[in-house]
Short mmCIF file of C-alpha atoms and ligand atoms in Angstrom, two decimals:
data_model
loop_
_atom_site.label_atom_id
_atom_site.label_comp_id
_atom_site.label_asym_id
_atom_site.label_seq_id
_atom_site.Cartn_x
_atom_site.Cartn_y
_atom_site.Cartn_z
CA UNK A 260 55.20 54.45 -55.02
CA UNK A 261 56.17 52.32 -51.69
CA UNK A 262 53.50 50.60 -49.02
CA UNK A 263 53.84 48.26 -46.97
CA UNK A 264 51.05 45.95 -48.46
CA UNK A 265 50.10 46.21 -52.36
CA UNK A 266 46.56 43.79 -52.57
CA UNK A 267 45.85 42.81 -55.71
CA UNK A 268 41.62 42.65 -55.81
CA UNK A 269 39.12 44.80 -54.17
CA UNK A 270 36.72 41.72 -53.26
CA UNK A 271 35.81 41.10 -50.15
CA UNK A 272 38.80 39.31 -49.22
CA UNK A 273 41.07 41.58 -50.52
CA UNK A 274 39.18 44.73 -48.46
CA UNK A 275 38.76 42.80 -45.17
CA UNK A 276 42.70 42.10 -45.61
CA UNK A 277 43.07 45.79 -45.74
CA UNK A 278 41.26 46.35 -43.24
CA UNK A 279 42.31 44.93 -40.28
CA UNK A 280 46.19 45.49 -41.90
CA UNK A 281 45.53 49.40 -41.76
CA UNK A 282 43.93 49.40 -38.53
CA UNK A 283 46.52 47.63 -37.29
CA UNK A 284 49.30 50.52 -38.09
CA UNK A 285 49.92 49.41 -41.91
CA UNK A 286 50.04 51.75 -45.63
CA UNK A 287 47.93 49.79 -47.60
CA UNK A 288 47.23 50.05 -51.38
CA UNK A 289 44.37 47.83 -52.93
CA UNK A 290 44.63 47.73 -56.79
CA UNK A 291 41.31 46.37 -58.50
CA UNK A 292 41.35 46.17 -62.56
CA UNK A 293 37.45 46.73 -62.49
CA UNK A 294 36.54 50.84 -62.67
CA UNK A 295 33.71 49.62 -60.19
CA UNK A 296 33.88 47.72 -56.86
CA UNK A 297 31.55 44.84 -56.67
CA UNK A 298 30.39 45.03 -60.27
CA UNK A 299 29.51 43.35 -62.28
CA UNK A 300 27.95 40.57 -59.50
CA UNK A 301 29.42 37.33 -60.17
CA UNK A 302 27.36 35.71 -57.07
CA UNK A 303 24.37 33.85 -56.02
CA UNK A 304 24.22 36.84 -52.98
CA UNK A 305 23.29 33.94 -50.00
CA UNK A 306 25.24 34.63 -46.70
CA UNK A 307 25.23 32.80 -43.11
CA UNK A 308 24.20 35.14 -40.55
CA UNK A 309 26.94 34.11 -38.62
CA UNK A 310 28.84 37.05 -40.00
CA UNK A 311 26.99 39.53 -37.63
CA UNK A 312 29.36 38.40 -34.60
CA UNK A 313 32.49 39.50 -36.75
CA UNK A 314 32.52 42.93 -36.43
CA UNK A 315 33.25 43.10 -40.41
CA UNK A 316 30.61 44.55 -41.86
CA UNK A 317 27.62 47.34 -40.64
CA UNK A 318 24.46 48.78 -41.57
CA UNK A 319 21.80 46.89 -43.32
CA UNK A 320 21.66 48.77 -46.95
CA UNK A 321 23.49 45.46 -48.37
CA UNK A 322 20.74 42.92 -46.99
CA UNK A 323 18.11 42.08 -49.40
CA UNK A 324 16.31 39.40 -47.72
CA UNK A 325 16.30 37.13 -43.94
CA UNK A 326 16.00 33.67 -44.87
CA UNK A 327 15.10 31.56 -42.35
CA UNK A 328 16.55 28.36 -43.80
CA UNK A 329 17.86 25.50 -46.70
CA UNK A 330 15.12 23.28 -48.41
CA UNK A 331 17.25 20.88 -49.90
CA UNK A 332 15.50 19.08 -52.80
CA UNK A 333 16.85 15.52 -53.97
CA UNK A 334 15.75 14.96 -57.75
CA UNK A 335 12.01 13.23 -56.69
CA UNK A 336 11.85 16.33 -55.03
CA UNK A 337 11.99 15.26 -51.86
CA UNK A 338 12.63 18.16 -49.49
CA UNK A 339 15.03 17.97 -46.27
CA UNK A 340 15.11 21.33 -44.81
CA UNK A 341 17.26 22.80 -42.83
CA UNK A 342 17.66 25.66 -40.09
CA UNK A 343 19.42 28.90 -41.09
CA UNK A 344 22.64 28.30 -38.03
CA UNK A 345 22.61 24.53 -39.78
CA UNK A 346 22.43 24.95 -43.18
CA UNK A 347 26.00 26.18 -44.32
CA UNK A 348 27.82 29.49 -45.63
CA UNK A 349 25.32 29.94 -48.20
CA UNK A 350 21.98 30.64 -46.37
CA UNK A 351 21.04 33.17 -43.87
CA UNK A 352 20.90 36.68 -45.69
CA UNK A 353 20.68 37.35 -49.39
CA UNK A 354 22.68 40.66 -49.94
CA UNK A 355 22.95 42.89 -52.49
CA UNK A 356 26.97 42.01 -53.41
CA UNK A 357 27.48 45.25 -55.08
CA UNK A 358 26.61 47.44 -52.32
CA UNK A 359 28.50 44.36 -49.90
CA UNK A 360 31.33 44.83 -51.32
CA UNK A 361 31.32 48.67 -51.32
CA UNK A 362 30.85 48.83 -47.96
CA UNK A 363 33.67 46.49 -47.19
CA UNK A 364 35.21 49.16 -48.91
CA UNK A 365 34.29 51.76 -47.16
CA UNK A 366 35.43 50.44 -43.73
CA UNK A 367 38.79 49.81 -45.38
CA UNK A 368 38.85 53.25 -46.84
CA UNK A 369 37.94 54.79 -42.70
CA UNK A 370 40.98 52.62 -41.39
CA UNK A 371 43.01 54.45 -44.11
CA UNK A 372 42.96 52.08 -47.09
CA UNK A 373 44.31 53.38 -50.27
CA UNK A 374 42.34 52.38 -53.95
CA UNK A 375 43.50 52.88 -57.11
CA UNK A 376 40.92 51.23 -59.62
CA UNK A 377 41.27 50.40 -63.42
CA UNK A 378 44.72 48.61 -62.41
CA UNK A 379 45.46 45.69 -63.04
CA UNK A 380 48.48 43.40 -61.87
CA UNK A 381 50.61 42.06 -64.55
CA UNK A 382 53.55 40.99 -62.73
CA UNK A 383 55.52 40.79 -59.78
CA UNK A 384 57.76 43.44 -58.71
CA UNK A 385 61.34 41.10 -58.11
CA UNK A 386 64.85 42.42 -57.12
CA UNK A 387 67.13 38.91 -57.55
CA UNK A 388 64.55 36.82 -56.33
CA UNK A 389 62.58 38.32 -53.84
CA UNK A 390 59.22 39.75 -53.88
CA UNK A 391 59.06 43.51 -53.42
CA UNK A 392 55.97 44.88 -55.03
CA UNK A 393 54.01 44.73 -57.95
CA UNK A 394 53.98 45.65 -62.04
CA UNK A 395 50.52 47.20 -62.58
CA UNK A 396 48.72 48.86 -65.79
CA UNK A 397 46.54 51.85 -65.18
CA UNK A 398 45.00 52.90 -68.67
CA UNK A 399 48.30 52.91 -70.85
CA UNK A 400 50.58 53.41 -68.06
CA UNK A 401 52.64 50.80 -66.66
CA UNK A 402 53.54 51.48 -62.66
CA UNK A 403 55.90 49.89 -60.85
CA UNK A 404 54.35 49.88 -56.81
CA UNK A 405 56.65 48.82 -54.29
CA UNK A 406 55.39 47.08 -51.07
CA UNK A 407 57.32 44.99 -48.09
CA UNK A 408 53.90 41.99 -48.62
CA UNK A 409 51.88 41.79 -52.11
CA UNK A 410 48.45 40.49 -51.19
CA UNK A 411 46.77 37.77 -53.44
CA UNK A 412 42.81 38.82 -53.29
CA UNK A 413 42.64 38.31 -56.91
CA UNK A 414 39.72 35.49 -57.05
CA UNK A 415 39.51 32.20 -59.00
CA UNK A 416 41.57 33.64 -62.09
CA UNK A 417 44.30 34.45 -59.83
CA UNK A 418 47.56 34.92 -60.98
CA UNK A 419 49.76 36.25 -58.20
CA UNK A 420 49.89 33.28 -56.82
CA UNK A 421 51.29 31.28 -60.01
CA UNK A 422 53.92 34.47 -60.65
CA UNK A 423 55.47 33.27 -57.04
CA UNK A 424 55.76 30.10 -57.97
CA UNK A 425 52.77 28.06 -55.92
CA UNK A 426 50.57 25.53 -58.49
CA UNK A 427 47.53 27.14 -57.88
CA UNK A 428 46.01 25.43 -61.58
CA UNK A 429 42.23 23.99 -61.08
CA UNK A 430 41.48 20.99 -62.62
CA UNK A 431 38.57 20.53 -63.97
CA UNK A 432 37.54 18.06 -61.53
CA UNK A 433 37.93 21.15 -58.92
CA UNK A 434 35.76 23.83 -60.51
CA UNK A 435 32.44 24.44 -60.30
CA UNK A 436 31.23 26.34 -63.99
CA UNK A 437 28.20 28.82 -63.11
CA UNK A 438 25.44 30.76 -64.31
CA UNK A 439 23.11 32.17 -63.03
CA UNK A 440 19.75 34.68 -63.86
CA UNK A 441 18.29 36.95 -61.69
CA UNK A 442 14.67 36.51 -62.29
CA UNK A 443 11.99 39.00 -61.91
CA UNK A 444 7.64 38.47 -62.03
CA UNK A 445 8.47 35.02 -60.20
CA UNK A 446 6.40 33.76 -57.62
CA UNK A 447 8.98 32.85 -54.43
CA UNK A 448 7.54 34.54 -51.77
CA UNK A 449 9.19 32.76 -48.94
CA UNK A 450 12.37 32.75 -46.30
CA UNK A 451 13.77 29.98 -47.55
CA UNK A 452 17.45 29.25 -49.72
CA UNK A 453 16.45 26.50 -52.03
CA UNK A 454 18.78 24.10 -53.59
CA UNK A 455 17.99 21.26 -56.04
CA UNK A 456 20.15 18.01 -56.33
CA UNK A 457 20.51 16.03 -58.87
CA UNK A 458 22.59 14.29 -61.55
CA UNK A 459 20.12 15.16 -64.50
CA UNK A 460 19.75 18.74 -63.28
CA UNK A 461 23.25 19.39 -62.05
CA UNK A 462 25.96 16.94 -62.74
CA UNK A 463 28.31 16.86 -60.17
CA UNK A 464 26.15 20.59 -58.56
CA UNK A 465 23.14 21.83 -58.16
CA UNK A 466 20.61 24.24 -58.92
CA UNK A 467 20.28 27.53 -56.31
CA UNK A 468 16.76 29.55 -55.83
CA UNK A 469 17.65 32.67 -53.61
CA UNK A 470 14.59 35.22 -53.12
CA UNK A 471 15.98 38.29 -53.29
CA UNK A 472 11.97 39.85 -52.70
CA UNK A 473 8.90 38.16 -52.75
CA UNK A 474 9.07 37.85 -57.05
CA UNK A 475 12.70 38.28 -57.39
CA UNK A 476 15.14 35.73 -57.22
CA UNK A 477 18.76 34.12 -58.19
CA UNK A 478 18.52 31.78 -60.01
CA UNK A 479 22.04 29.56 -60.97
CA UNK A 480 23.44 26.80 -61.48
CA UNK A 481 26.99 24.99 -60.85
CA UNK A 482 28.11 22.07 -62.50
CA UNK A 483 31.56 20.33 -62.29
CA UNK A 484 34.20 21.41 -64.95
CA UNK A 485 34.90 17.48 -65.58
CA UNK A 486 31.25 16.61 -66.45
CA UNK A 487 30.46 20.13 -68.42
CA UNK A 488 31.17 20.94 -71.93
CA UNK A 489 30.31 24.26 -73.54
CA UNK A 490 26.90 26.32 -73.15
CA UNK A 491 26.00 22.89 -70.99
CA UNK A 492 25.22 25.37 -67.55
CA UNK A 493 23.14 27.47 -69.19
CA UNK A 494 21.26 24.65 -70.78
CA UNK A 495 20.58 22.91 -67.99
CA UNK A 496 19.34 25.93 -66.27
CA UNK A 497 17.18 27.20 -68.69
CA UNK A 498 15.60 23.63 -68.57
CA UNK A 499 15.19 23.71 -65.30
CA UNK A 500 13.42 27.46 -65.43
CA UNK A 501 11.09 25.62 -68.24
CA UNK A 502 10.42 22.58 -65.68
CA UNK A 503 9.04 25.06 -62.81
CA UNK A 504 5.99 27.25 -63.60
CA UNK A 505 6.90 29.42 -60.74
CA UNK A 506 10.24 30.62 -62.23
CA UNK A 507 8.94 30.31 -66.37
CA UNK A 508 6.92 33.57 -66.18
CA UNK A 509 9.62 35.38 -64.76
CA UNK A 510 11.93 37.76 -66.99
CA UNK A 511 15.64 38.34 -66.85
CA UNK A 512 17.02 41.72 -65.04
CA UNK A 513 20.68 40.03 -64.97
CA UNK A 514 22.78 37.18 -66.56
CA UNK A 515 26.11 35.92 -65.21
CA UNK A 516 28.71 33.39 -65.96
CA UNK A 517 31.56 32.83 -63.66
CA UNK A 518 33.24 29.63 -61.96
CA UNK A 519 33.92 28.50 -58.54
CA UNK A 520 36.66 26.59 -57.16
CA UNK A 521 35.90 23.67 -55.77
CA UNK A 522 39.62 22.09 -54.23
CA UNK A 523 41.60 22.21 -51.10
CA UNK A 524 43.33 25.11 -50.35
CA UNK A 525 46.65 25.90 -51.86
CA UNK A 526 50.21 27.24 -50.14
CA UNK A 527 49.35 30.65 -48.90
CA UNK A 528 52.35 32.14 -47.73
CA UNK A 529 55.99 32.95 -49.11
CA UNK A 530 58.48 34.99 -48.09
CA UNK A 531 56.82 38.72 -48.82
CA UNK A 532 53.68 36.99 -49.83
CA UNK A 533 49.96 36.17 -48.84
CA UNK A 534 47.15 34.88 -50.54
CA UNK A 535 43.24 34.76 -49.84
CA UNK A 536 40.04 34.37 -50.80
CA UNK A 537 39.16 32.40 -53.48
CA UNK A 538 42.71 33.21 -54.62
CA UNK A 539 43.35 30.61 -51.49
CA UNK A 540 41.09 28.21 -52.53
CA UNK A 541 39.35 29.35 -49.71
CA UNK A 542 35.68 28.11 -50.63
CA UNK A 543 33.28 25.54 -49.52
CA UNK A 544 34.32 22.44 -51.72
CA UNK A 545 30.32 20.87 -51.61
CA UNK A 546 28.97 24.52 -52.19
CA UNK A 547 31.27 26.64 -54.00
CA UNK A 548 30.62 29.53 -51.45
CA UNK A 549 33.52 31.29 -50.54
CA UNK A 550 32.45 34.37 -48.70
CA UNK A 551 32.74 33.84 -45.23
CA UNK A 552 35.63 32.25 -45.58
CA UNK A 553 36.88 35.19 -47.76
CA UNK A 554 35.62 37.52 -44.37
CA UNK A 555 37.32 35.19 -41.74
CA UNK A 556 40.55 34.67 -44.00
CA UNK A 557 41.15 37.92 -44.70
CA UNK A 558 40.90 39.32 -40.96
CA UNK A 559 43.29 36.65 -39.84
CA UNK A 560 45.74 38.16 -42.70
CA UNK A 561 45.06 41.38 -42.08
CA UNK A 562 46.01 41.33 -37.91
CA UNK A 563 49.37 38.56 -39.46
CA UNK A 564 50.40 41.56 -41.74
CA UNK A 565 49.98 44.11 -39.18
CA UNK A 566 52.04 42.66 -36.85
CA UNK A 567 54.89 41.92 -39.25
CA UNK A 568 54.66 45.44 -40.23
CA UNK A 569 55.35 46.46 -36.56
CA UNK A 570 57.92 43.35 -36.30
CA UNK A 571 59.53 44.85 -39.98
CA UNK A 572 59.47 41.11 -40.67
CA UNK A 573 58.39 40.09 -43.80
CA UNK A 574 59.52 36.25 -44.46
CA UNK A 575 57.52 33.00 -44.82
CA UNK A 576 57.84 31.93 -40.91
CA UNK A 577 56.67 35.49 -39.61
CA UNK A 578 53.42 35.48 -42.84
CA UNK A 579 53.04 31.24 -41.39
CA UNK A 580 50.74 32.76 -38.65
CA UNK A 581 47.95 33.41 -41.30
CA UNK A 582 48.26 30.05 -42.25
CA UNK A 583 48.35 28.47 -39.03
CA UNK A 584 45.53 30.06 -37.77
CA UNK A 585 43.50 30.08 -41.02
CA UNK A 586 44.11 26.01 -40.76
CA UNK A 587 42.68 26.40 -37.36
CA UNK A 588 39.71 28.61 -38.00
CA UNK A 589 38.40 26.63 -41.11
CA UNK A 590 41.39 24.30 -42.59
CA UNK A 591 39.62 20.95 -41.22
CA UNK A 592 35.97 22.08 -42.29
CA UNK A 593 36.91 22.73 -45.96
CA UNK A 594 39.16 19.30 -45.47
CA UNK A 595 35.91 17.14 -44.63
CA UNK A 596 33.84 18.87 -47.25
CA UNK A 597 36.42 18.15 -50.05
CA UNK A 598 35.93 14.33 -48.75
CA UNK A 599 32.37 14.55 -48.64
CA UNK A 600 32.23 16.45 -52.10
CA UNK A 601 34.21 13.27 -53.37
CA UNK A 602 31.95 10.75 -52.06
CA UNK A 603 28.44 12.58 -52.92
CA UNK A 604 30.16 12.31 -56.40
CA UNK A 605 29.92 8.70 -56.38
CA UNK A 606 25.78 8.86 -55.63
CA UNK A 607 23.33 8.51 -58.02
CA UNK A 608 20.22 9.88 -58.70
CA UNK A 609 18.57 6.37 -56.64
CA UNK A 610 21.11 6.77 -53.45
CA UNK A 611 20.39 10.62 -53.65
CA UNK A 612 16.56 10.17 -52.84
CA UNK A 613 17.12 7.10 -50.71
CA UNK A 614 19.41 9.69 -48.22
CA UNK A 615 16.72 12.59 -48.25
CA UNK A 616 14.28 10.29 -47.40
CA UNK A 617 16.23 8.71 -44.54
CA UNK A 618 17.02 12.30 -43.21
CA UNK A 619 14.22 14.35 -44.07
CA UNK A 620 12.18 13.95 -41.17
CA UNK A 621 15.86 14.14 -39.06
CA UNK A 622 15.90 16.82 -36.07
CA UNK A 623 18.15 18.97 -37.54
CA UNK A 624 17.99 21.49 -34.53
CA UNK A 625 21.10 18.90 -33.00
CA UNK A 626 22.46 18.64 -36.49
CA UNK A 627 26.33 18.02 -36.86
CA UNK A 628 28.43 15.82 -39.47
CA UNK A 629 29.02 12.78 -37.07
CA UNK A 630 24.96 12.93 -35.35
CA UNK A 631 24.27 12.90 -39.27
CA UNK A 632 26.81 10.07 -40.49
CA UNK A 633 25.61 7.81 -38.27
CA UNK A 634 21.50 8.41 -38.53
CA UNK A 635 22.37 7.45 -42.05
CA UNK A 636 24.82 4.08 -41.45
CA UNK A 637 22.27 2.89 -38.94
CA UNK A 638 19.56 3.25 -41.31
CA UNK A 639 21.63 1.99 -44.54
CA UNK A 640 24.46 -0.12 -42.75
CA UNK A 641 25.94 -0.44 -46.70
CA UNK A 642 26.67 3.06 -46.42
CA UNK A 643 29.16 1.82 -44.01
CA UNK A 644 32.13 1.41 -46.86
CA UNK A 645 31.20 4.73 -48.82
CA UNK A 646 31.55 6.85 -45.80
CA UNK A 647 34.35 5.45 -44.21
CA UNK A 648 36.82 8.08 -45.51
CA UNK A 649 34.24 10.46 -43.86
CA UNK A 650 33.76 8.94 -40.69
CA UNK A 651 37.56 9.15 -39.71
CA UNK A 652 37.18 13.04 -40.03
CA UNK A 653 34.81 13.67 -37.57
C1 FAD B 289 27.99 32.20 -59.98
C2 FAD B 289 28.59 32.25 -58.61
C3 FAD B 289 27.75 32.26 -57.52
C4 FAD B 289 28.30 32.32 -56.21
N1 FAD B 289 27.44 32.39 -55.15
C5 FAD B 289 27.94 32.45 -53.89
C6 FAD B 289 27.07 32.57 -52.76
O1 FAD B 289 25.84 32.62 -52.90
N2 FAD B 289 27.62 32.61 -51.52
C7 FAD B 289 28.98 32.57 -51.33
O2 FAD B 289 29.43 32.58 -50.17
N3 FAD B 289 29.83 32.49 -52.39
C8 FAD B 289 29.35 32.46 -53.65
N4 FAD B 289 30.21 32.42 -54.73
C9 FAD B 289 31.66 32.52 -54.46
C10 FAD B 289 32.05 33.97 -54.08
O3 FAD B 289 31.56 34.86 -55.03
C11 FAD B 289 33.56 34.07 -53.94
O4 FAD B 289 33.99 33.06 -53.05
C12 FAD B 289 34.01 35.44 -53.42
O5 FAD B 289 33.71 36.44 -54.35
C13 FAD B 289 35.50 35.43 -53.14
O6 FAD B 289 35.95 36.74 -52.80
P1 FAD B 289 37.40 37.20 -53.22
O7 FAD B 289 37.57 38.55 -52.63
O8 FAD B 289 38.37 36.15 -52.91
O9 FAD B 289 37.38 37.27 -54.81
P2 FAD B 289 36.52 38.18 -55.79
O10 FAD B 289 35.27 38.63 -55.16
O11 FAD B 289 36.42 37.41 -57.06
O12 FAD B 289 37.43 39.45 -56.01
C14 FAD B 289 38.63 39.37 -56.76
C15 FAD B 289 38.89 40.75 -57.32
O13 FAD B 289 40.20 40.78 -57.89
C16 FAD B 289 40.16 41.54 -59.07
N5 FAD B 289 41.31 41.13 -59.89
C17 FAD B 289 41.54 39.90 -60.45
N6 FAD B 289 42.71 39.91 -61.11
C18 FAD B 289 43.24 41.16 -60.96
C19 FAD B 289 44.43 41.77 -61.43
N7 FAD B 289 45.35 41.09 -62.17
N8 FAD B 289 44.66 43.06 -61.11
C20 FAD B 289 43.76 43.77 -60.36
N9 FAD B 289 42.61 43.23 -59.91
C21 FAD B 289 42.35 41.94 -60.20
C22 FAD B 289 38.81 41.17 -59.68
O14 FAD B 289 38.41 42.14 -60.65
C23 FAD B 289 37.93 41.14 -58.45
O15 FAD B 289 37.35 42.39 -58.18
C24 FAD B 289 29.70 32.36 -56.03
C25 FAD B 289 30.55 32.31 -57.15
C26 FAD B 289 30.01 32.28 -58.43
C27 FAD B 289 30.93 32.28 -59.62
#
C-alpha cells in the first residue's frame, strides 16, 4: 500500500487534514482504530459559531442547539455573562459530535479521502532513519502502509508523535481529567452555555451545563490532573448534580470519561511528519476545547501537504509552513491563555467572586483581553502584580 499522506485518527482534525490535502491533488489514507467515526462521544458538544465562515463543514443535521451566549458563574454564584462572538471556542452551537464528525467525513470522503477503520497505528514505518509510512493492525493482520507524510490526528493519547521522537508527555499539571453525563428530564430550557467556577466544585476547572434541548443537557466536569486523584471528577460532579434541583431529577442517557490537554503546543513538524489536533496540543489551555482549533489546524495542514505533494518535497522546512502559519492563526491566543490559565490558578474562591463582581455588569459587547485587564487593575490596582505576566501579552 503507498499514499502520499497516511493520518493516523479520523477526528475532526485528522478529516479536515484530509480534506483540504485531497482537494488539493493528494492520495490520502485516514486509519482510525474505532469501527465507528465519532463514537463513542468523548465531548461536551459546545462550538463557536465562528466556524460557519470556514467553509468546513455543511448542512445543519449535526446542530443540536443555538446558544446565544456564556453565563459564567463564580462559586457565590455570581453570574457574568457573556455574548456568543465573546465568549470563546466553547459556546455558540451544541452539536451532535457523532454525526459532526461523520460529516467531516463525508466531505473528506467527496474530495477522495480513503478510510480504513478498525486500524490502529502501532508504529512508524522507518527505512534508516526516515519516516516513510506507518505499521498498522487491522483485526489480526499487521500492514505495513507506505506514505511520503504520516499525519498525527491521533488525540490526547497520541503516540505518533513520541515514535518520531518529539516529548509530547502531559504532566499532570497540563491535563484536564473529565466526565461528563448527558442528562435527560432536566429543566434547562434556555440559549445559554453555562459554566461554574470554583475551587470546591472544580479544582483547578470547572463545571459545563450545555442544553442540548430544552430537558437535555451535558453535563461535565474538568479538573486538573495535579489536584485530582481517582474517581475525584465524578465525585465532584455528582455533587454538584445533587446541589442543583434542576439537574437532580434528571436521568442518565450517556456517561463519559476522557481528558483534555491543557499545555502549549508541542513541535509539529519533522522531516515526513505533521501533527494536529489535540495530538498538537492544539486546545484552549483555560477551556480544554480543542475543536476549532482542530478545524483551523487541520486546513492549514491540509493546503501545507498539498503543496509539498505538488513540490515532491517532503522535509521539515517545506512541512514548517503549517507551523508558521498555525503560530500565526492561533499560536499567540493559546500562548496568553496558557498564562492566564497559570494565573487564574493562583485565585481563590474570595478573588474569584471579587472579579465577577467587578466585571459582571462590564459591557462585554467591546470585550477584548486588554479592555478587560485593565477594567479589572483600575478597579483592584493589587491586581496590578498578578497580571503583570498577562499584561505584556496583549
Ligand atoms: C470530556 C471532554 C469534553 C470536551 N468538550 C469540548 C467542547 O465542548 N468543545 C470543544 O471545542 N472541545 C471539547 N473537548 C476537546 C475536543 O473533544 C478535542 O479537542 C477534539 O476531539 C480534538 O480532535 P482531534 O481530531 O485532534 O482528536 P480526536 O477527536 O480525539 O480524534 C482522534 C482519533 O484518533 C484515533 N486514534 C488514536 N490513536 C490511534 C491509533 N494508534 N491508530 C488509529 N487511530 C487512533 C481515535 O480513536 C480518535 O478517533 C472535550 C474533551 C473532553 C475529553
Amino acid at each position: 500500500m503507498k499514499y502520499d499522506v497516511v493520518i493516523v485518527g479520523s477526528g475532526p482534525a485528522g478529516s479536515v487534514t484530509g480534506r483540504f490535502a485531497a482537494e488539493s491533488g493528494a492520495k490520502v489514507l485516514i486509519i482510525e482504530r474505532r469501527q465507528e467515526i465519532g463514537v463513542p462521544v468523548l465531548c461536551g458538544e459546545g462550538i463557536s459559531r465562528k466556524i460557519d465562515d470556514w467553509n468546513i463543514i455543511e448542512g445543519k443535521r449535526w446542530i443540536a442547539g443555538r446558544m446565544d451566549g456564556a453565563r459564567i458563574y463564580s462559586p457565590d454564584k455570581t453570574c457574568v455573562t457573556l455574548a456568543a462572538e465573546q465568549a470563546g471556542n466553547e459556546t455558540g452551537y451544541v452539536i451532535y459530535r457523532d454525526i459532526f464528525d461523520q460529516e467531516l467525513a463525508r466531505r473528506a470522503i467527496k474530495a477522495g479521502v480513503e478510510y480504513m477503520m478498525n486500524t490502529q497505528a502501532i508504529g512508524l514505518l522507518k527505512k534508516e532513519d526516515k519516516i516513510v509510512g506507518i505499521k498498522a493492525k487491522h483485526f489480526d493482520e499487521i500492514l505495513e502502509i507506505e506514505a511520503d507524510i504520516v499525519v498525527g490526528a491521533d488525540g490526547v493519547e497520541s503516540k505518533i508523535g513520541k515514535w518520531a521522537g518529539i516529548n509530547t508527555t502531559l504532566k499532570p499539571y497540563d491535563i484536564e481529567t473529565c466526565a461528563q453525563y448527558t442528562l435527560t428530564n432536566v429543566d434547562c430550557n434556555n440559549n445559554y452555555c453555562d459554566f461554574y467556577l470554583g475551587n470546591k466544585i472544580a479544582p483547578g476547572g470547572y463545571v459545563w451545563v450545555f442544553p442540548k434541548r430544552k430537558d437535555e443537557a451535558n453535563v461535565g466536569i474538568g479538573i486538573l490532573g495535579s489536584l485530582s486523584e481517582k474517581g475525584m471528577a465524578l465525585k465532584l460532579l455528582d455533587k454538584f448534580i445533587a446541589d442543583h434541583p434542576e439537574l437532580k431529577k434528571g436521568e442518565p442517557v450517556r456517561l463519559i470519561a476522557g481528558a483534555a490537554p491543557v499545555a502549549e503546543p508541542v513541535q509539529t513538524v519533522k522531516d515526513n511528519l505533521i501533527l494536529v489536533g489535540d495530538a498538537a496540543r492544539h486546545v484552549d489551555p483555560i477551556t480544554g476545547g480543542g475543536l476549532t482549533t482542530s478545524l483551523e489546524g487541520g486546513k492549514i495542514a491540509g493546503h501545507t501537504i498539498g503543496n509539498a505533494v505538488k513540490k515532491q518535497r517532503f522535509d521539515k522546512e517545506t512541512l514548517s509552513t503549517y507551523e508558521t502559519s498555525w503560530k500565526k492563526a492561533f499560536g499567540k491566543k493559546l500562548h496568553r491563555n496558557y498564562v492566564v490559565k497559570e494565573i487564574m490558578l493562583d485565585f481563590d474562591d474570595k478573588t474569584l467572586n471579587m472579579l465577577a463582581d467587578s466585571v459582571k455588569d462590564y459591557n462585554f459587547q467591546e470585550f477584548s483581553t486588554l479592555s478587560l485587564v485593565k477594567a479589572l487593575v483600575f478597579k483592584h490596582p493589587t491586581l496590578l502584580k498578578k497580571l503583570a505576566p498577562l499584561i505584556k501579552l496583549v
